[in-house]
GROMACS .gro file of C-alpha atoms in nm:
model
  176
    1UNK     CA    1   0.432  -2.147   3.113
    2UNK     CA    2   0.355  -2.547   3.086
    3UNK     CA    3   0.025  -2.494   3.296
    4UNK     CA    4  -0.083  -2.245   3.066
    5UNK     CA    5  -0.010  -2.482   2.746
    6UNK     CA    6  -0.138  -2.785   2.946
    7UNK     CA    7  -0.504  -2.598   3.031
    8UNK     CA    8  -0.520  -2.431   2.665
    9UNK     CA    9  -0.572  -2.819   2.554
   10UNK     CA   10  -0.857  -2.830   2.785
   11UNK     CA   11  -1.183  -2.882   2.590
   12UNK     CA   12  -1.340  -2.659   2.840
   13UNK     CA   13  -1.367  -2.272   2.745
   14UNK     CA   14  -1.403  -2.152   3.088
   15UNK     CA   15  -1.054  -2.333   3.190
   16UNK     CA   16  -0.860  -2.193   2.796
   17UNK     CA   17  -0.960  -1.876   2.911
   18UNK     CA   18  -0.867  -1.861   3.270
   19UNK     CA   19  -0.508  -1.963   3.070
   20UNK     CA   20  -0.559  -1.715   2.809
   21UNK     CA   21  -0.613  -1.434   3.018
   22UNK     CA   22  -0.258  -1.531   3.227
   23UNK     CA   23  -0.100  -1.551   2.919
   24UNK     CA   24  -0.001  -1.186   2.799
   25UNK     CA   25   0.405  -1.218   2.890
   26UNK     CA   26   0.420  -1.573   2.718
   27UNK     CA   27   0.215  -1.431   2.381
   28UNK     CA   28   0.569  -1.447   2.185
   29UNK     CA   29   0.667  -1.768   2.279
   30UNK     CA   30   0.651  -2.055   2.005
   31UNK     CA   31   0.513  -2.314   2.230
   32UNK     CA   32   0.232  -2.089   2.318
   33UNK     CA   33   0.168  -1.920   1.955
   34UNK     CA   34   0.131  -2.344   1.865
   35UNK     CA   35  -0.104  -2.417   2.128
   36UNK     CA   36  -0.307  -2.077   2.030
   37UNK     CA   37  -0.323  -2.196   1.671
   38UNK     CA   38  -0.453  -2.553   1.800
   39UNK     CA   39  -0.722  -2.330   1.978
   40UNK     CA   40  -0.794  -2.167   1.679
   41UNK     CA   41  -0.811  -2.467   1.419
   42UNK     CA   42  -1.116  -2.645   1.639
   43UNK     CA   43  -1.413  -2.590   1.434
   44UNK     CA   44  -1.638  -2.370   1.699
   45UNK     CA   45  -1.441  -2.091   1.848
   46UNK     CA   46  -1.599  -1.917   2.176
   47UNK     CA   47  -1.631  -1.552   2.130
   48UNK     CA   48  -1.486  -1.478   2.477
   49UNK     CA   49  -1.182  -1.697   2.354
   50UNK     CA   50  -1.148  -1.463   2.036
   51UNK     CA   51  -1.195  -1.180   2.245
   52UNK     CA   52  -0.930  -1.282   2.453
   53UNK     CA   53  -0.681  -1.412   2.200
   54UNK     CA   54  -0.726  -1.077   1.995
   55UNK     CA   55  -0.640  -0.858   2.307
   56UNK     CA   56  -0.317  -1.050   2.311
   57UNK     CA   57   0.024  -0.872   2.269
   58UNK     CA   58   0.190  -1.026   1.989
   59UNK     CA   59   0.459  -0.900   1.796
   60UNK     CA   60   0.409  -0.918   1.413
   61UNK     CA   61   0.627  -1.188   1.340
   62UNK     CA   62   0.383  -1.391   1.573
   63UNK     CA   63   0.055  -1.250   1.498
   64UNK     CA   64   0.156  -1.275   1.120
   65UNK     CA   65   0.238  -1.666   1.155
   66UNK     CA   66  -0.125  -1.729   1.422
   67UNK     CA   67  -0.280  -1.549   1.080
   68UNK     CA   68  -0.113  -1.767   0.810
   69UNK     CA   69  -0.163  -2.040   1.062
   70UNK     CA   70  -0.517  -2.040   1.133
   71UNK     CA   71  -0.664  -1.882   0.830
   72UNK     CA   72  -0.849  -2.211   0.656
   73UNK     CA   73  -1.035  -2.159   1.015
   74UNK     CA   74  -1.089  -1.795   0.918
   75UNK     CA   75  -1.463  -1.826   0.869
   76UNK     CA   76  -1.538  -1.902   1.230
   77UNK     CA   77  -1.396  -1.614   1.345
   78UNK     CA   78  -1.546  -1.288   1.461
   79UNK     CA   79  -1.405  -0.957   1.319
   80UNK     CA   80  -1.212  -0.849   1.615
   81UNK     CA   81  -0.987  -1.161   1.609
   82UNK     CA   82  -0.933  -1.101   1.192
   83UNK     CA   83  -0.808  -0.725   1.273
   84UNK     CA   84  -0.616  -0.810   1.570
   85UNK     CA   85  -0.432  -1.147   1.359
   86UNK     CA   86  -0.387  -0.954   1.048
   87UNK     CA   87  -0.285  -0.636   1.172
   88UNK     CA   88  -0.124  -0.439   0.845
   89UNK     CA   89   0.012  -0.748   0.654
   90UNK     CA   90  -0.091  -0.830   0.337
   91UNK     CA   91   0.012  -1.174   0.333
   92UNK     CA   92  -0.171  -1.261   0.638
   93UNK     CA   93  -0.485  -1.052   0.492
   94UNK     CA   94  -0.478  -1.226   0.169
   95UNK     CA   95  -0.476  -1.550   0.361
   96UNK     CA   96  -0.756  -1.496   0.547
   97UNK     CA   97  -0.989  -1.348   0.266
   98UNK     CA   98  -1.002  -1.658   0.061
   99UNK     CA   99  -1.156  -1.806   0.431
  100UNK     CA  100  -1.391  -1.541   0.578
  101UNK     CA  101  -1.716  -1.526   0.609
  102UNK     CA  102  -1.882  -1.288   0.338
  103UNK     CA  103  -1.941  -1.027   0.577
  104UNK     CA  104  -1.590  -0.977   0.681
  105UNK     CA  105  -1.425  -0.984   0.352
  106UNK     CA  106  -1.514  -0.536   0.377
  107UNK     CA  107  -1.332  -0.580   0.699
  108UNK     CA  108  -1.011  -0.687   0.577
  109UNK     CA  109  -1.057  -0.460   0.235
  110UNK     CA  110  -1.110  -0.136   0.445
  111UNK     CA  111  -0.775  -0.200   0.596
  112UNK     CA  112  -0.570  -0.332   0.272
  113UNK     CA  113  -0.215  -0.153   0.313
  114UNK     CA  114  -0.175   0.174   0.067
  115UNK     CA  115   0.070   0.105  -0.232
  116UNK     CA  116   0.059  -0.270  -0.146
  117UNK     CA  117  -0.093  -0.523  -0.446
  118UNK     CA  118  -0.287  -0.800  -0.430
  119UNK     CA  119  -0.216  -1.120  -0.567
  120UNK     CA  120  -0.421  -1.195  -0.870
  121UNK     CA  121  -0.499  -1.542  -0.758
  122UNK     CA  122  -0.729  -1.368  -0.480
  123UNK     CA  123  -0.875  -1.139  -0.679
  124UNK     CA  124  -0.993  -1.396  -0.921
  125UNK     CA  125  -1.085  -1.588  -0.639
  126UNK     CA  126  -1.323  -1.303  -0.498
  127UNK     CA  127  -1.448  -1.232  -0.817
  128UNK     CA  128  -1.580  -1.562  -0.870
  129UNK     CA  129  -1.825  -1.521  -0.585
  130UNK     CA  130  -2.165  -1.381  -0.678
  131UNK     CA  131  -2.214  -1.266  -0.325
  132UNK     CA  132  -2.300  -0.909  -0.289
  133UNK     CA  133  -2.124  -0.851   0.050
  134UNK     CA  134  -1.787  -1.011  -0.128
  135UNK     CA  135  -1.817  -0.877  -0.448
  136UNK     CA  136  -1.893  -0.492  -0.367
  137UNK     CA  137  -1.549  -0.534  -0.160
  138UNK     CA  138  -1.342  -0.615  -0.388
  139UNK     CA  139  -1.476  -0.426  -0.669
  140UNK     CA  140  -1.439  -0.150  -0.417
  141UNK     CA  141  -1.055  -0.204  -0.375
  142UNK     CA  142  -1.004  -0.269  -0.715
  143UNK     CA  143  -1.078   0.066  -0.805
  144UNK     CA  144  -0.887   0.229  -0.501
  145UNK     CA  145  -0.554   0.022  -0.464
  146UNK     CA  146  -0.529  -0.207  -0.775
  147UNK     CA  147  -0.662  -0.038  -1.082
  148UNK     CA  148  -0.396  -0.181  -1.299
  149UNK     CA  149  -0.550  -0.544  -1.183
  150UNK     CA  150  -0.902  -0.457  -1.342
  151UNK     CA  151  -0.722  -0.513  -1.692
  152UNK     CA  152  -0.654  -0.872  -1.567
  153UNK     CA  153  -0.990  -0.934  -1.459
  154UNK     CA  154  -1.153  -0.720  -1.728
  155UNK     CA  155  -1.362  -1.006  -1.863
  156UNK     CA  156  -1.547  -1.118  -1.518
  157UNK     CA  157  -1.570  -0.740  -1.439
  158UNK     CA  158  -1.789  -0.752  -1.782
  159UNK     CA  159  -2.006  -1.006  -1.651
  160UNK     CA  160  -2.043  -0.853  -1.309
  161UNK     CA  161  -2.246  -0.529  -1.529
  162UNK     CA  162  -2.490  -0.809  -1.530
  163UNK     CA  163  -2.533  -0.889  -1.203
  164UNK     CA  164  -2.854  -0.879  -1.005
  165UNK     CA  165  -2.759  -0.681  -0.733
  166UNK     CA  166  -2.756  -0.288  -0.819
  167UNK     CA  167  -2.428  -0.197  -0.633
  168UNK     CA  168  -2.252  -0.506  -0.806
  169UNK     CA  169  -2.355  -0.340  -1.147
  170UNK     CA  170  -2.282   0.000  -1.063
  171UNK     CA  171  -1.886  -0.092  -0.939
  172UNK     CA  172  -1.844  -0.278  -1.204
  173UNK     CA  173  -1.954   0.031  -1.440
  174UNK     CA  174  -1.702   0.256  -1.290
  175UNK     CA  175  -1.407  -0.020  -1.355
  176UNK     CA  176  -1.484  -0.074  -1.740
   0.00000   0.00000   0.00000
């Protein structure tokens, strides 16, 4: 276990993944899940690495705290690692959207847990954007899982029947 922590502080990808892929019986282990987040946090994340880290078999405790750990990171990382981290917890899926990329804010959406709300914090937060590939989201799961929340938000909703982008205008139509 302590060479596998020591060479996941390597700077070197080739040598964190030579540890990474040893790593499967340790994936529960605090001192790894710590070193994992460190991984994580650096600013360029090397899709092997990702690939790697999301085939990992954590327990949801775990993968729920890498998730909440490493989510102002969020936006470096490729889908697979956002489905693996956030499995089906909201927490850990609200974390991450206010990080994403654009593109992977439908990612986390698609798989938003039935019955579950989401904060209104988030929402607003999404709704702010005047990106197509965010707002058609969350306009999106509005209407399926929240529709009570579109009252809250009915105002910027309004606005959004404005918006340049056709889809934006229409989703916002069928919420009003």
């Amino acid at each position: 276990m302590k060479a596998i922590i020591f060479r996941m502080k390597s700077q070197k990808h080739k040598v964190i993944n030579t540890a990474l892929k040893h790593s499967a019986p340790f994936a529960n282990r605090v001192e790894f899940r710590k070193a994992l987040t460190e991984i994580l946090r650096r600013p360029e994340i090397d899709s092997s690495t990702a690939e790697i880290a999301a085939s990992l078999p954590f327990d949801d405790r775990t993968r729920k705290l890498i998730a909440l750990d490493t989510s102002s990171n969020a936006k470096n990382f490729p889908a697979g690692l956002i489905i693996s981290l956030i499995g089906n917890d909201a927490d850990a899926m609200e974390s991450m959207l206010l990080h994403v990329s654009p593109e992977n804010t439908a990612v986390i959406l698609r798989r938003w847990p039935s019955g579950r709300k989401m904060n209104n914090s988030v929402i607003r937060s999404l709704l702010a954007s005047d990106d197509v590939r965010i707002l058609v989201p969350i306009l999106g799961a509005i209407r399926t899982h929240f529709p009570a929340s579109a009252i809250h938000h009915k105002k910027r909703i309004a606005e959004l029947e404005n918006h340049s982008a056709a889809a934006v205008r229409a989703w916002a139509k069928k919420l009003l």
